[in-house]
Amino acid sequence: MPRATVIYDIACQFNVHFGARVSRSDYLKFSDTIQIIWGIGLFHIHGHQDVCLSRYSPDLIPGIGKVDGEVLETLWSQLNEICGSTRSMTAVHRLEVLNDHMLDSNRKKMLNIVQSLLRKYIQALQASEVTEEGYRNLTANADQSLITRWIIQAEEAQTRHFADVTAMDIFDVQLQRAPTWAEMQLQLAEGPTQPSLARSVASWLSLGLKIKELQLRIAGLVKQAGANPTITERLDIDRRKTRLDNMIDDFSQKANQYLAKDILVGQGNADSDWHDVELGDEAILPLPSNIGADQCRDHGVGYLVDDELKLRQGQANDTLHNIQINLGHRSFLYHTAVRQAKHSQHKKSRAWDAVHQVNTALNVHTAIYRRCCKAMIALSVSSVLLQRYQELKKEHFQVSQECAEKTFPGFGP
């Protein structure tokens, strides 16, 4: 059966009742022997919902080649060059000038169509070699049975694309999202044993983790402010320290409900009664990770170790997510602000200020993650979790240029 591909900016909505509208019309007729494959141009599809990318992207429609699916948008870059001359024209004069430039563009396309096709053919051959090499590298260590199954699933999805666009959802990236800190806390609060106690314990431990994070954030602000902070920066830091002191007081008061007075909290190489620890910016909180897993179990509060370990996992997951966002944001700033600005090597420019702010946030999240990993080790974490939450290294903060370069073959869809 012959097929026709219709690429429209809002094809995901337009095609829903297209057949019904045509059948009710007295003037529109459509052959039942033609299959319509709907698509959305690459210029617009990235502004749609995530599901539209796999269902309507031209890159996933077999037979139409590597196209962007846009027509009028390709003229904008050329018409932008004449916008200055048309600004003072009358409406009729402006219309004639724009029409002349569009006709000239169409004429150039007609005269240069052979050279354009030859150039695109050469580019297609070069891109084909690159993608084939990438495919070989990607499947080199994969099980052949899995590769065969994936190929069959892809072919079935593209065959069913005409009847059911949801069949293309198989091309979506299937990621199992790690549980967040809030989800872990809710899971502990809804524990089967003693719900009221579980809620209070989860809330108390979460408060301790928030205190440790706030301490690191204040340290980051102090470092960012430098030796001569402004009055606004000093007031902001002072407000945060006041809030930190209140949180520490609240945490220490609630600790009496769960911990015995003879429990010792580690402070450097020495131990001291946690009631006597000075609650300053570097206060040693009576968390199970500071007390020690063995001492907690000896005093009958081993459940606190398990609860903090779960909360630490959620904290680590949130922190890794924030690190990924910061790395992406920094790469975006390099591409759009730093490299486009004049005198980009002057690190005191406005473009570099935004990068420095992202780096400060990145350093804080990195410090939080490292503290979190140390706490999990103190809680006698299993080797499986240690393998999952590995130590961050310098190469982990580098973004591949192939992922950020739009001209790289296969970028998209």
Short mmCIF file of C-alpha atoms in Angstrom, two decimals:
data_model
loop_
_atom_site.label_atom_id
_atom_site.label_comp_id
_atom_site.label_asym_id
_atom_site.label_seq_id
_atom_site.Cartn_x
_atom_site.Cartn_y
_atom_site.Cartn_z
CA MET A 1 0.00 0.00 0.00
CA PRO A 2 1.42 3.44 -0.92
CA ARG A 3 2.32 5.73 1.94
CA ALA A 4 2.44 9.50 2.34
CA THR A 5 4.23 11.38 5.10
CA VAL A 6 2.61 14.57 6.35
CA ILE A 7 4.85 16.76 8.51
CA TYR A 8 3.03 19.46 10.44
CA ASP A 9 3.92 21.55 13.48
CA ILE A 10 1.08 20.13 15.60
CA ALA A 11 0.52 16.81 13.85
CA CYS A 12 0.15 15.07 17.22
CA GLN A 13 -3.15 16.93 17.72
CA PHE A 14 -4.20 17.52 14.13
CA ASN A 15 -4.28 13.84 13.18
CA VAL A 16 -6.55 12.76 16.04
CA HIS A 17 -9.82 13.67 14.28
CA PHE A 18 -8.44 14.15 10.77
CA GLY A 19 -10.20 11.11 9.31
CA ALA A 20 -13.54 12.02 10.89
CA ARG A 21 -13.36 15.59 9.60
CA VAL A 22 -12.60 14.44 6.07
CA SER A 23 -15.44 11.89 6.09
CA ARG A 24 -17.96 14.54 7.25
CA SER A 25 -16.87 17.09 4.67
CA ASP A 26 -18.76 17.58 1.42
CA TYR A 27 -15.67 18.86 -0.36
CA LEU A 28 -12.75 16.83 0.99
CA LYS A 29 -12.10 13.31 -0.24
CA PHE A 30 -9.34 10.94 0.73
CA SER A 31 -8.35 7.59 -0.72
CA ASP A 32 -8.48 4.59 1.59
CA THR A 33 -5.61 2.99 -0.29
CA ILE A 34 -3.00 5.45 1.01
CA GLN A 35 -1.42 5.25 4.45
CA ILE A 36 -0.62 8.57 6.10
CA ILE A 37 2.41 8.72 8.37
CA TRP A 38 2.29 11.82 10.54
CA GLY A 39 5.43 13.66 11.62
CA ILE A 40 6.54 16.87 13.32
CA GLY A 41 9.44 18.96 12.07
CA LEU A 42 12.61 18.94 14.14
CA PHE A 43 12.34 22.69 14.66
CA HIS A 44 9.11 22.26 16.65
CA ILE A 45 9.18 18.74 18.04
CA HIS A 46 11.60 19.58 20.85
CA GLY A 47 8.98 21.95 22.25
CA HIS A 48 6.41 19.16 22.48
CA GLN A 49 5.92 16.51 25.13
CA ASP A 50 8.59 13.85 25.45
CA VAL A 51 6.36 11.15 23.94
CA CYS A 52 6.04 13.14 20.70
CA LEU A 53 9.75 12.72 20.02
CA SER A 54 9.57 8.98 19.44
CA ARG A 55 6.11 9.00 17.86
CA TYR A 56 6.49 11.81 15.33
CA SER A 57 10.20 12.52 14.82
CA PRO A 58 11.24 12.38 11.12
CA ASP A 59 14.44 10.63 12.21
CA LEU A 60 12.38 7.56 13.16
CA ILE A 61 10.18 7.41 10.06
CA PRO A 62 11.70 4.91 7.60
CA GLY A 63 12.02 5.93 3.99
CA ILE A 64 12.04 9.73 4.23
CA GLY A 65 15.77 10.15 4.79
CA LYS A 66 17.52 12.62 7.05
CA VAL A 67 15.29 15.69 6.82
CA ASP A 68 14.28 18.39 9.27
CA GLY A 69 10.71 18.56 7.99
CA GLU A 70 10.70 22.36 7.76
CA VAL A 71 10.14 24.63 4.74
CA LEU A 72 9.34 28.20 5.67
CA GLU A 73 11.64 28.18 8.70
CA THR A 74 14.68 27.69 6.46
CA LEU A 75 14.00 31.09 4.87
CA TRP A 76 14.12 32.98 8.14
CA SER A 77 17.90 33.22 8.28
CA GLN A 78 17.93 34.80 4.81
CA LEU A 79 15.01 37.14 5.46
CA ASN A 80 16.61 38.33 8.70
CA GLU A 81 19.36 39.95 6.64
CA ILE A 82 16.91 42.32 4.96
CA CYS A 83 14.84 43.19 8.03
CA GLY A 84 16.79 46.42 8.51
CA SER A 85 15.94 47.71 5.04
CA THR A 86 12.24 46.86 5.35
CA ARG A 87 11.77 48.50 8.72
CA SER A 88 10.89 51.94 7.33
CA MET A 89 8.86 50.67 4.36
CA THR A 90 5.13 50.79 3.98
CA ALA A 91 3.18 47.57 4.36
CA VAL A 92 2.72 47.12 0.61
CA HIS A 93 6.36 47.88 -0.19
CA ARG A 94 7.53 45.50 2.55
CA LEU A 95 5.29 42.76 1.15
CA GLU A 96 6.73 43.19 -2.34
CA VAL A 97 10.33 43.10 -1.09
CA LEU A 98 9.76 39.97 0.98
CA ASN A 99 7.96 38.33 -1.92
CA ASP A 100 10.85 39.13 -4.28
CA HIS A 101 13.40 37.63 -1.90
CA MET A 102 11.32 34.48 -1.50
CA LEU A 103 10.98 34.09 -5.25
CA ASP A 104 14.72 34.62 -5.61
CA SER A 105 15.33 31.92 -3.00
CA ASN A 106 13.05 29.51 -4.84
CA ARG A 107 14.81 30.23 -8.13
CA LYS A 108 18.22 29.57 -6.58
CA LYS A 109 16.94 26.27 -5.20
CA MET A 110 15.74 25.24 -8.64
CA LEU A 111 19.01 26.18 -10.36
CA ASN A 112 21.24 24.60 -7.71
CA ILE A 113 19.18 21.51 -6.96
CA VAL A 114 21.65 19.16 -8.68
CA GLN A 115 24.67 20.51 -6.81
CA SER A 116 22.67 20.46 -3.58
CA LEU A 117 21.68 16.82 -4.03
CA LEU A 118 25.26 15.82 -4.83
CA ARG A 119 26.53 17.61 -1.74
CA LYS A 120 23.90 15.96 0.43
CA TYR A 121 24.70 12.58 -1.09
CA ILE A 122 28.37 12.95 -0.15
CA GLN A 123 27.40 14.06 3.36
CA ALA A 124 25.08 11.06 3.66
CA LEU A 125 27.89 8.68 2.71
CA GLN A 126 30.24 10.23 5.26
CA ALA A 127 27.59 10.20 7.98
CA SER A 128 26.74 6.60 7.15
CA GLU A 129 30.33 5.53 7.82
CA VAL A 130 30.36 7.35 11.15
CA THR A 131 27.03 5.89 12.27
CA GLU A 132 28.02 2.38 11.20
CA GLU A 133 31.19 2.64 13.25
CA GLY A 134 29.19 3.92 16.21
CA TYR A 135 26.73 1.06 15.82
CA ARG A 136 29.55 -1.48 15.80
CA ASN A 137 31.08 0.03 18.93
CA LEU A 138 27.70 0.10 20.64
CA THR A 139 26.87 -3.52 19.88
CA ALA A 140 30.38 -4.96 20.24
CA ASN A 141 29.82 -6.14 23.80
CA ALA A 142 26.08 -6.76 23.55
CA ASP A 143 24.52 -10.19 23.42
CA GLN A 144 23.65 -11.16 19.84
CA SER A 145 20.26 -12.49 20.94
CA LEU A 146 19.43 -9.09 22.45
CA ILE A 147 20.49 -7.31 19.26
CA THR A 148 18.26 -9.60 17.20
CA ARG A 149 15.34 -9.00 19.54
CA TRP A 150 15.85 -5.23 19.42
CA ILE A 151 15.88 -5.25 15.62
CA ILE A 152 12.65 -7.25 15.52
CA GLN A 153 11.00 -4.91 18.02
CA ALA A 154 12.08 -1.84 16.03
CA GLU A 155 10.74 -3.28 12.77
CA GLU A 156 7.44 -4.24 14.39
CA ALA A 157 7.05 -0.77 15.91
CA GLN A 158 7.65 0.95 12.58
CA THR A 159 5.22 -1.43 10.87
CA ARG A 160 2.49 -0.67 13.42
CA HIS A 161 3.25 3.05 13.33
CA PHE A 162 0.41 3.73 10.88
CA ALA A 163 -2.27 2.05 12.99
CA ASP A 164 -0.97 2.95 16.46
CA VAL A 165 1.59 5.68 17.12
CA THR A 166 2.09 4.43 20.68
CA ALA A 167 3.98 1.49 19.20
CA MET A 168 6.89 3.90 18.70
CA ASP A 169 7.21 4.41 22.45
CA ILE A 170 9.68 1.54 22.41
CA PHE A 171 12.25 4.03 21.07
CA ASP A 172 11.96 6.12 24.24
CA VAL A 173 14.85 5.89 26.66
CA GLN A 174 13.75 3.49 29.38
CA LEU A 175 15.36 4.60 32.61
CA GLN A 176 14.60 3.34 36.08
CA ARG A 177 14.70 6.47 38.19
CA ALA A 178 16.47 6.16 41.51
CA PRO A 179 14.34 6.94 44.59
CA THR A 180 14.64 10.49 45.86
CA TRP A 181 15.25 11.66 49.39
CA ALA A 182 11.58 12.58 49.81
CA GLU A 183 10.45 9.17 48.55
CA MET A 184 12.78 7.41 50.97
CA GLN A 185 11.49 9.51 53.86
CA LEU A 186 7.89 8.77 52.91
CA GLN A 187 8.71 5.07 52.68
CA LEU A 188 10.15 5.13 56.20
CA ALA A 189 7.25 7.19 57.55
CA GLU A 190 4.75 4.65 56.21
CA GLY A 191 6.59 1.74 57.80
CA PRO A 192 4.46 -1.19 59.01
CA THR A 193 5.70 -1.09 62.60
CA GLN A 194 4.69 1.77 64.92
CA PRO A 195 3.68 4.35 62.29
CA SER A 196 3.88 7.31 64.67
CA LEU A 197 7.42 6.41 65.77
CA ALA A 198 8.49 5.76 62.17
CA ARG A 199 7.28 9.19 61.08
CA SER A 200 9.04 10.98 63.91
CA VAL A 201 12.31 9.08 63.38
CA ALA A 202 12.31 9.75 59.64
CA SER A 203 11.60 13.44 60.23
CA TRP A 204 14.34 13.71 62.88
CA LEU A 205 16.98 12.01 60.73
CA SER A 206 16.01 14.11 57.70
CA LEU A 207 16.45 17.23 59.81
CA GLY A 208 19.98 16.12 60.64
CA LEU A 209 20.80 15.59 56.97
CA LYS A 210 19.39 19.01 56.11
CA ILE A 211 21.60 20.58 58.77
CA LYS A 212 24.72 19.01 57.27
CA GLU A 213 23.72 20.25 53.82
CA LEU A 214 23.07 23.76 55.10
CA GLN A 215 26.50 23.81 56.75
CA LEU A 216 28.13 23.03 53.42
CA ARG A 217 26.01 25.60 51.58
CA ILE A 218 26.98 28.30 54.07
CA ALA A 219 30.63 27.36 53.65
CA GLY A 220 30.19 27.67 49.88
CA LEU A 221 28.63 31.12 50.22
CA VAL A 222 31.46 32.27 52.50
CA LYS A 223 34.04 31.09 49.99
CA GLN A 224 32.17 32.71 47.11
CA ALA A 225 31.92 36.03 48.97
CA GLY A 226 35.69 36.14 49.43
CA ALA A 227 37.70 38.25 51.84
CA ASN A 228 35.61 41.40 51.31
CA PRO A 229 31.94 40.40 51.21
CA THR A 230 29.26 43.01 50.60
CA ILE A 231 26.72 43.97 53.23
CA THR A 232 24.03 42.04 51.39
CA GLU A 233 26.18 38.91 51.32
CA ARG A 234 27.03 39.22 55.00
CA LEU A 235 23.35 39.62 55.92
CA ASP A 236 22.41 36.61 53.81
CA ILE A 237 25.08 34.47 55.46
CA ASP A 238 24.04 35.69 58.91
CA ARG A 239 20.38 34.80 58.26
CA ARG A 240 21.39 31.33 57.14
CA LYS A 241 23.55 30.84 60.23
CA THR A 242 20.66 31.89 62.46
CA ARG A 243 18.42 29.39 60.75
CA LEU A 244 21.16 26.76 61.13
CA ASP A 245 21.43 27.38 64.88
CA ASN A 246 17.67 26.99 65.30
CA MET A 247 17.69 23.74 63.35
CA ILE A 248 20.56 22.38 65.44
CA ASP A 249 18.76 23.26 68.69
CA ASP A 250 15.61 21.54 67.47
CA PHE A 251 17.57 18.48 66.39
CA SER A 252 19.44 18.14 69.69
CA GLN A 253 16.23 18.42 71.72
CA LYS A 254 14.52 15.69 69.72
CA ALA A 255 17.59 13.46 70.01
CA ASN A 256 16.74 12.83 73.68
CA GLN A 257 13.76 10.75 72.55
CA TYR A 258 15.91 8.20 70.71
CA LEU A 259 19.43 8.23 72.16
CA ALA A 260 20.75 7.41 75.60
CA LYS A 261 22.96 9.95 77.35
CA ASP A 262 25.94 7.60 77.49
CA ILE A 263 26.19 7.31 73.70
CA LEU A 264 29.45 8.79 72.40
CA VAL A 265 29.64 10.80 69.20
CA GLY A 266 32.83 10.75 67.14
CA GLN A 267 34.62 14.10 66.90
CA GLY A 268 37.84 13.83 64.96
CA ASN A 269 40.03 11.22 66.66
CA ALA A 270 38.32 11.60 70.02
CA ASP A 271 34.93 10.75 71.44
CA SER A 272 32.79 12.98 73.60
CA ASP A 273 29.34 13.00 75.07
CA TRP A 274 27.10 14.44 72.36
CA HIS A 275 25.33 16.65 74.91
CA ASP A 276 28.63 18.49 75.50
CA VAL A 277 29.49 19.10 71.84
CA GLU A 278 29.45 22.78 70.93
CA LEU A 279 26.73 23.34 68.34
CA GLY A 280 28.47 25.71 65.96
CA ASP A 281 28.83 25.73 62.18
CA GLU A 282 30.80 22.49 62.37
CA ALA A 283 28.65 20.82 65.01
CA ILE A 284 29.02 17.06 65.31
CA LEU A 285 25.41 15.91 65.27
CA PRO A 286 24.32 12.71 67.04
CA LEU A 287 23.50 10.93 63.82
CA PRO A 288 24.04 7.16 63.60
CA SER A 289 26.80 7.77 61.05
CA ASN A 290 28.68 9.85 63.65
CA ILE A 291 27.92 7.46 66.50
CA GLY A 292 28.85 4.28 64.66
CA ALA A 293 26.78 1.32 63.56
CA ASP A 294 28.15 -1.02 66.24
CA GLN A 295 27.50 1.39 69.11
CA CYS A 296 23.94 2.01 67.89
CA ARG A 297 23.19 -1.70 67.79
CA ASP A 298 24.76 -2.21 71.21
CA HIS A 299 22.37 0.38 72.65
CA GLY A 300 19.33 -1.13 70.94
CA VAL A 301 18.83 1.59 68.31
CA GLY A 302 20.09 -0.33 65.32
CA TYR A 303 16.96 0.64 63.40
CA LEU A 304 18.33 4.20 63.26
CA VAL A 305 21.29 2.90 61.26
CA ASP A 306 19.05 1.30 58.66
CA ASP A 307 16.82 4.37 58.45
CA GLU A 308 19.69 6.81 57.99
CA LEU A 309 21.23 4.54 55.36
CA LYS A 310 18.03 4.69 53.30
CA LEU A 311 17.84 8.46 53.66
CA ARG A 312 21.49 8.76 52.65
CA GLN A 313 20.76 6.80 49.48
CA GLY A 314 17.98 9.22 48.60
CA GLN A 315 20.25 12.15 49.40
CA ALA A 316 22.98 10.74 47.17
CA ASN A 317 20.49 10.22 44.33
CA ASP A 318 19.25 13.81 44.58
CA THR A 319 22.79 15.15 44.73
CA LEU A 320 23.92 13.19 41.67
CA HIS A 321 20.89 14.50 39.80
CA ASN A 322 21.80 18.07 40.76
CA ILE A 323 25.39 17.48 39.65
CA GLN A 324 24.16 16.32 36.25
CA ILE A 325 21.99 19.42 35.92
CA ASN A 326 24.90 21.69 36.88
CA LEU A 327 27.22 20.04 34.36
CA GLY A 328 24.64 20.45 31.61
CA HIS A 329 24.02 24.07 32.60
CA ARG A 330 27.73 24.84 32.60
CA SER A 331 28.19 23.27 29.18
CA PHE A 332 25.23 25.31 27.91
CA LEU A 333 26.78 28.52 29.25
CA TYR A 334 30.10 27.74 27.57
CA HIS A 335 28.38 27.24 24.21
CA THR A 336 25.91 30.13 24.35
CA ALA A 337 27.55 32.79 26.51
CA VAL A 338 31.29 32.41 27.06
CA ARG A 339 32.36 31.44 23.56
CA GLN A 340 30.02 33.96 21.96
CA ALA A 341 31.17 36.88 24.11
CA LYS A 342 34.00 39.18 23.14
CA HIS A 343 37.18 38.84 25.19
CA SER A 344 35.92 35.48 26.44
CA GLN A 345 39.22 34.84 28.22
CA HIS A 346 38.51 37.67 30.64
CA LYS A 347 37.10 35.68 33.52
CA LYS A 348 35.54 38.73 35.16
CA SER A 349 33.07 39.25 32.34
CA ARG A 350 29.33 38.82 32.79
CA ALA A 351 29.42 35.53 30.90
CA TRP A 352 31.99 34.11 33.29
CA ASP A 353 30.03 35.27 36.35
CA ALA A 354 27.25 32.85 35.46
CA VAL A 355 29.79 30.04 35.03
CA HIS A 356 31.32 30.80 38.43
CA GLN A 357 27.89 30.61 40.07
CA VAL A 358 27.28 27.21 38.52
CA ASN A 359 30.74 26.04 39.62
CA THR A 360 29.98 27.13 43.19
CA ALA A 361 26.75 25.13 43.21
CA LEU A 362 28.59 22.19 41.64
CA ASN A 363 31.25 22.27 44.35
CA VAL A 364 28.59 22.32 47.08
CA HIS A 365 26.74 19.34 45.61
CA THR A 366 30.01 17.48 45.17
CA ALA A 367 30.90 18.08 48.82
CA ILE A 368 27.43 16.90 49.89
CA TYR A 369 27.81 13.71 47.87
CA ARG A 370 31.25 12.96 49.31
CA ARG A 371 30.03 13.54 52.86
CA CYS A 372 27.09 11.29 52.09
CA CYS A 373 29.37 8.49 50.86
CA LYS A 374 31.53 8.76 53.99
CA ALA A 375 28.40 8.53 56.13
CA MET A 376 27.24 5.41 54.31
CA ILE A 377 30.64 3.80 54.87
CA ALA A 378 30.35 4.60 58.59
CA LEU A 379 26.94 2.91 58.55
CA SER A 380 28.55 -0.35 57.33
CA VAL A 381 27.06 -0.14 53.86
CA SER A 382 27.15 -3.26 51.70
CA SER A 383 29.64 -3.73 48.87
CA VAL A 384 26.76 -3.59 46.36
CA LEU A 385 25.84 -0.05 47.41
CA LEU A 386 29.49 0.98 47.50
CA GLN A 387 29.77 -0.12 43.88
CA ARG A 388 26.69 1.94 43.02
CA TYR A 389 27.80 5.12 44.80
CA GLN A 390 31.38 5.39 43.65
CA GLU A 391 33.89 8.09 44.42
CA LEU A 392 33.66 11.12 42.15
CA LYS A 393 36.76 11.74 40.07
CA LYS A 394 37.90 14.59 37.87
CA GLU A 395 36.96 12.84 34.64
CA HIS A 396 33.38 12.46 35.86
CA PHE A 397 32.90 16.23 35.53
CA GLN A 398 33.88 16.37 31.86
CA VAL A 399 31.11 16.63 29.24
CA SER A 400 31.66 14.88 25.93
CA GLN A 401 31.69 17.32 23.03
CA GLU A 402 29.91 14.76 20.87
CA CYS A 403 26.88 15.04 23.16
CA ALA A 404 26.83 18.84 22.97
CA GLU A 405 27.74 19.44 19.33
CA LYS A 406 24.65 19.92 17.19
CA THR A 407 26.47 19.22 13.93
CA PHE A 408 27.61 15.77 15.04
CA PRO A 409 26.01 13.05 12.87
CA GLY A 410 23.11 11.44 14.63
CA PHE A 411 22.45 14.42 16.91
CA GLY A 412 18.82 14.46 17.93
CA PRO A 413 16.37 13.25 16.92
#
